[in-house]
Amino acid sequence: MSQPESQDGEMIKTTFDAVTEELQPGVLLVRLSGEIDIATTHFASEAIQAAVAPPARMVLIDVSAVTFCSSAGLGNLVEARKLAGQQGIDLALVGVGRPVDRPLAITGLGGQFQIFSSAEEAVRAIDVQ
């Protein structure tokens, strides 16, 4: 997919990155950063789908560095929740700030996710359950 063009014909740069790390065996943290929009949703989806698979038992999606989340980005999160449920994997959002909290609240999707302020808090809470 190509980057969208601005009105003067120049390419619009959308910044996005996804890094996955294993916090402990079976517990993965996917750190998303930048803008999750139509230009980057494919990359976000790939990173999330790669993590939400056995042998993972818990996947945390860190959105603390996300600066913009469009409806395409919300779609990524909903798909992750659905995939995790099908695989029997716990999934939670971490570090939800205004760029992600606002669209979650407006759409009513916020209540469908476990949300924690930090990865450490999520691991403690979910491990206890």
mmCIF file of C-alpha atoms in Angstrom:
data_model
loop_
_atom_site.group_PDB
_atom_site.id
_atom_site.type_symbol
_atom_site.label_atom_id
_atom_site.label_comp_id
_atom_site.label_asym_id
_atom_site.label_seq_id
_atom_site.Cartn_x
_atom_site.Cartn_y
_atom_site.Cartn_z
ATOM 1 C CA MET A 1 0.000 0.000 0.000
ATOM 2 C CA SER A 2 1.387 3.409 -0.890
ATOM 3 C CA GLN A 3 1.495 6.390 1.398
ATOM 4 C CA PRO A 4 -1.327 8.913 0.812
ATOM 5 C CA GLU A 5 -0.511 12.049 -1.163
ATOM 6 C CA SER A 6 -0.996 15.583 0.058
ATOM 7 C CA GLN A 7 -2.856 18.156 -2.054
ATOM 8 C CA ASP A 8 0.383 19.344 -3.652
ATOM 9 C CA GLY A 9 1.209 15.784 -4.756
ATOM 10 C CA GLU A 10 3.894 15.085 -2.163
ATOM 11 C CA MET A 11 3.743 11.921 -0.107
ATOM 12 C CA ILE A 12 2.436 12.320 3.435
ATOM 13 C CA LYS A 13 4.707 10.579 5.922
ATOM 14 C CA THR A 14 2.922 8.617 8.625
ATOM 15 C CA THR A 15 5.098 7.565 11.512
ATOM 16 C CA PHE A 16 4.443 4.161 13.029
ATOM 17 C CA ASP A 17 6.435 1.421 14.707
ATOM 18 C CA ALA A 18 5.702 -1.891 16.391
ATOM 19 C CA VAL A 19 8.141 -3.767 18.599
ATOM 20 C CA THR A 20 7.361 -7.060 20.323
ATOM 21 C CA GLU A 21 9.246 -8.353 23.329
ATOM 22 C CA GLU A 22 8.790 -11.371 25.564
ATOM 23 C CA LEU A 23 8.459 -10.217 29.186
ATOM 24 C CA GLN A 24 8.478 -13.774 30.497
ATOM 25 C CA PRO A 25 7.747 -17.158 28.919
ATOM 26 C CA GLY A 26 4.355 -16.925 27.198
ATOM 27 C CA VAL A 27 3.874 -13.218 27.969
ATOM 28 C CA LEU A 28 4.387 -10.856 25.041
ATOM 29 C CA LEU A 29 4.329 -7.068 24.983
ATOM 30 C CA VAL A 30 3.572 -5.391 21.648
ATOM 31 C CA ARG A 31 4.617 -1.727 21.796
ATOM 32 C CA LEU A 32 2.828 0.361 19.181
ATOM 33 C CA SER A 33 3.960 3.921 18.557
ATOM 34 C CA GLY A 34 3.045 6.761 16.259
ATOM 35 C CA GLU A 35 -0.099 6.960 14.182
ATOM 36 C CA ILE A 36 -2.394 4.004 13.558
ATOM 37 C CA ASP A 37 -4.431 4.964 10.527
ATOM 38 C CA ILE A 38 -5.344 3.637 7.090
ATOM 39 C CA ALA A 39 -1.707 3.964 5.957
ATOM 40 C CA THR A 40 -0.292 1.921 8.866
ATOM 41 C CA THR A 41 -3.115 -0.399 9.925
ATOM 42 C CA HIS A 42 -1.659 -3.309 7.931
ATOM 43 C CA PHE A 43 1.641 -3.063 9.842
ATOM 44 C CA ALA A 44 -0.144 -2.876 13.198
ATOM 45 C CA SER A 45 -2.266 -5.880 12.263
ATOM 46 C CA GLU A 46 0.777 -7.946 11.264
ATOM 47 C CA ALA A 47 2.592 -7.193 14.526
ATOM 48 C CA ILE A 48 -0.454 -7.996 16.662
ATOM 49 C CA GLN A 49 -1.372 -11.187 14.788
ATOM 50 C CA ALA A 50 2.209 -12.477 15.050
ATOM 51 C CA ALA A 51 2.047 -12.060 18.835
ATOM 52 C CA VAL A 52 -1.499 -13.362 19.396
ATOM 53 C CA ALA A 53 -0.652 -16.985 18.674
ATOM 54 C CA PRO A 54 0.462 -20.011 20.656
ATOM 55 C CA PRO A 55 2.593 -20.488 22.672
ATOM 56 C CA ALA A 56 1.637 -17.035 24.012
ATOM 57 C CA ARG A 57 -0.729 -17.163 26.970
ATOM 58 C CA MET A 58 -0.908 -13.387 27.485
ATOM 59 C CA VAL A 59 -0.468 -10.515 25.033
ATOM 60 C CA LEU A 60 -0.259 -6.929 26.202
ATOM 61 C CA ILE A 61 -0.649 -4.170 23.635
ATOM 62 C CA ASP A 62 1.161 -1.049 24.817
ATOM 63 C CA VAL A 63 -0.425 2.006 23.206
ATOM 64 C CA SER A 64 1.227 4.617 25.446
ATOM 65 C CA ALA A 65 3.262 5.993 22.508
ATOM 66 C CA VAL A 66 0.353 6.038 20.017
ATOM 67 C CA THR A 67 -0.259 9.621 18.915
ATOM 68 C CA PHE A 68 -3.341 8.991 16.738
ATOM 69 C CA CYS A 69 -5.775 6.077 16.438
ATOM 70 C CA SER A 70 -8.301 6.069 13.599
ATOM 71 C CA SER A 71 -11.203 3.700 13.137
ATOM 72 C CA ALA A 72 -8.752 1.431 11.286
ATOM 73 C CA GLY A 73 -6.630 1.327 14.453
ATOM 74 C CA LEU A 74 -9.678 0.480 16.552
ATOM 75 C CA GLY A 75 -10.371 -2.307 14.084
ATOM 76 C CA ASN A 76 -6.890 -3.687 14.786
ATOM 77 C CA LEU A 77 -7.633 -3.792 18.518
ATOM 78 C CA VAL A 78 -11.050 -5.422 18.052
ATOM 79 C CA GLU A 79 -9.525 -8.042 15.741
ATOM 80 C CA ALA A 80 -6.783 -8.709 18.321
ATOM 81 C CA ARG A 81 -9.389 -9.224 21.047
ATOM 82 C CA LYS A 82 -11.342 -11.619 18.820
ATOM 83 C CA LEU A 83 -8.228 -13.572 17.810
ATOM 84 C CA ALA A 84 -7.042 -13.803 21.430
ATOM 85 C CA GLY A 85 -10.442 -15.144 22.483
ATOM 86 C CA GLN A 86 -10.330 -17.808 19.778
ATOM 87 C CA GLN A 87 -6.831 -18.856 20.878
ATOM 88 C CA GLY A 88 -7.568 -18.786 24.634
ATOM 89 C CA ILE A 89 -4.995 -16.026 25.144
ATOM 90 C CA ASP A 90 -5.441 -13.207 27.671
ATOM 91 C CA LEU A 91 -5.237 -9.815 25.980
ATOM 92 C CA ALA A 92 -5.024 -6.394 27.587
ATOM 93 C CA LEU A 93 -4.250 -2.825 26.611
ATOM 94 C CA VAL A 94 -1.514 -0.957 28.458
ATOM 95 C CA GLY A 95 -0.851 2.764 28.766
ATOM 96 C CA VAL A 96 -4.062 3.967 27.153
ATOM 97 C CA GLY A 97 -3.762 7.719 26.711
ATOM 98 C CA ARG A 98 -6.116 10.217 25.116
ATOM 99 C CA PRO A 99 -5.320 9.309 21.456
ATOM 100 C CA VAL A 100 -6.638 5.780 22.078
ATOM 101 C CA ASP A 101 -8.952 6.337 25.054
ATOM 102 C CA ARG A 102 -11.102 8.909 23.281
ATOM 103 C CA PRO A 103 -12.005 6.730 20.257
ATOM 104 C CA LEU A 104 -12.539 3.734 22.574
ATOM 105 C CA ALA A 105 -14.895 5.799 24.735
ATOM 106 C CA ILE A 106 -16.787 7.380 21.824
ATOM 107 C CA THR A 107 -17.414 4.006 20.173
ATOM 108 C CA GLY A 108 -18.219 2.230 23.437
ATOM 109 C CA LEU A 109 -15.424 -0.279 22.829
ATOM 110 C CA GLY A 110 -13.460 0.625 25.957
ATOM 111 C CA GLY A 111 -15.504 -1.708 28.132
ATOM 112 C CA GLN A 112 -14.582 -4.668 25.939
ATOM 113 C CA PHE A 113 -10.894 -4.527 26.879
ATOM 114 C CA GLN A 114 -8.910 -5.100 30.032
ATOM 115 C CA ILE A 115 -6.931 -1.874 30.453
ATOM 116 C CA PHE A 116 -3.920 -1.369 32.727
ATOM 117 C CA SER A 117 -1.574 1.539 33.369
ATOM 118 C CA SER A 118 1.565 -0.605 33.023
ATOM 119 C CA ALA A 119 2.697 -3.998 31.767
ATOM 120 C CA GLU A 120 3.762 -4.941 35.292
ATOM 121 C CA GLU A 121 0.277 -4.170 36.653
ATOM 122 C CA ALA A 122 -1.318 -6.230 33.877
ATOM 123 C CA VAL A 123 0.918 -9.258 34.471
ATOM 124 C CA ARG A 124 0.212 -9.173 38.223
ATOM 125 C CA ALA A 125 -3.544 -8.765 37.772
ATOM 126 C CA ILE A 126 -3.984 -11.379 35.070
ATOM 127 C CA ASP A 127 -1.658 -13.920 36.710
ATOM 128 C CA VAL A 128 -3.766 -13.684 39.887
ATOM 129 C CA GLN A 129 -7.016 -14.452 38.043
#
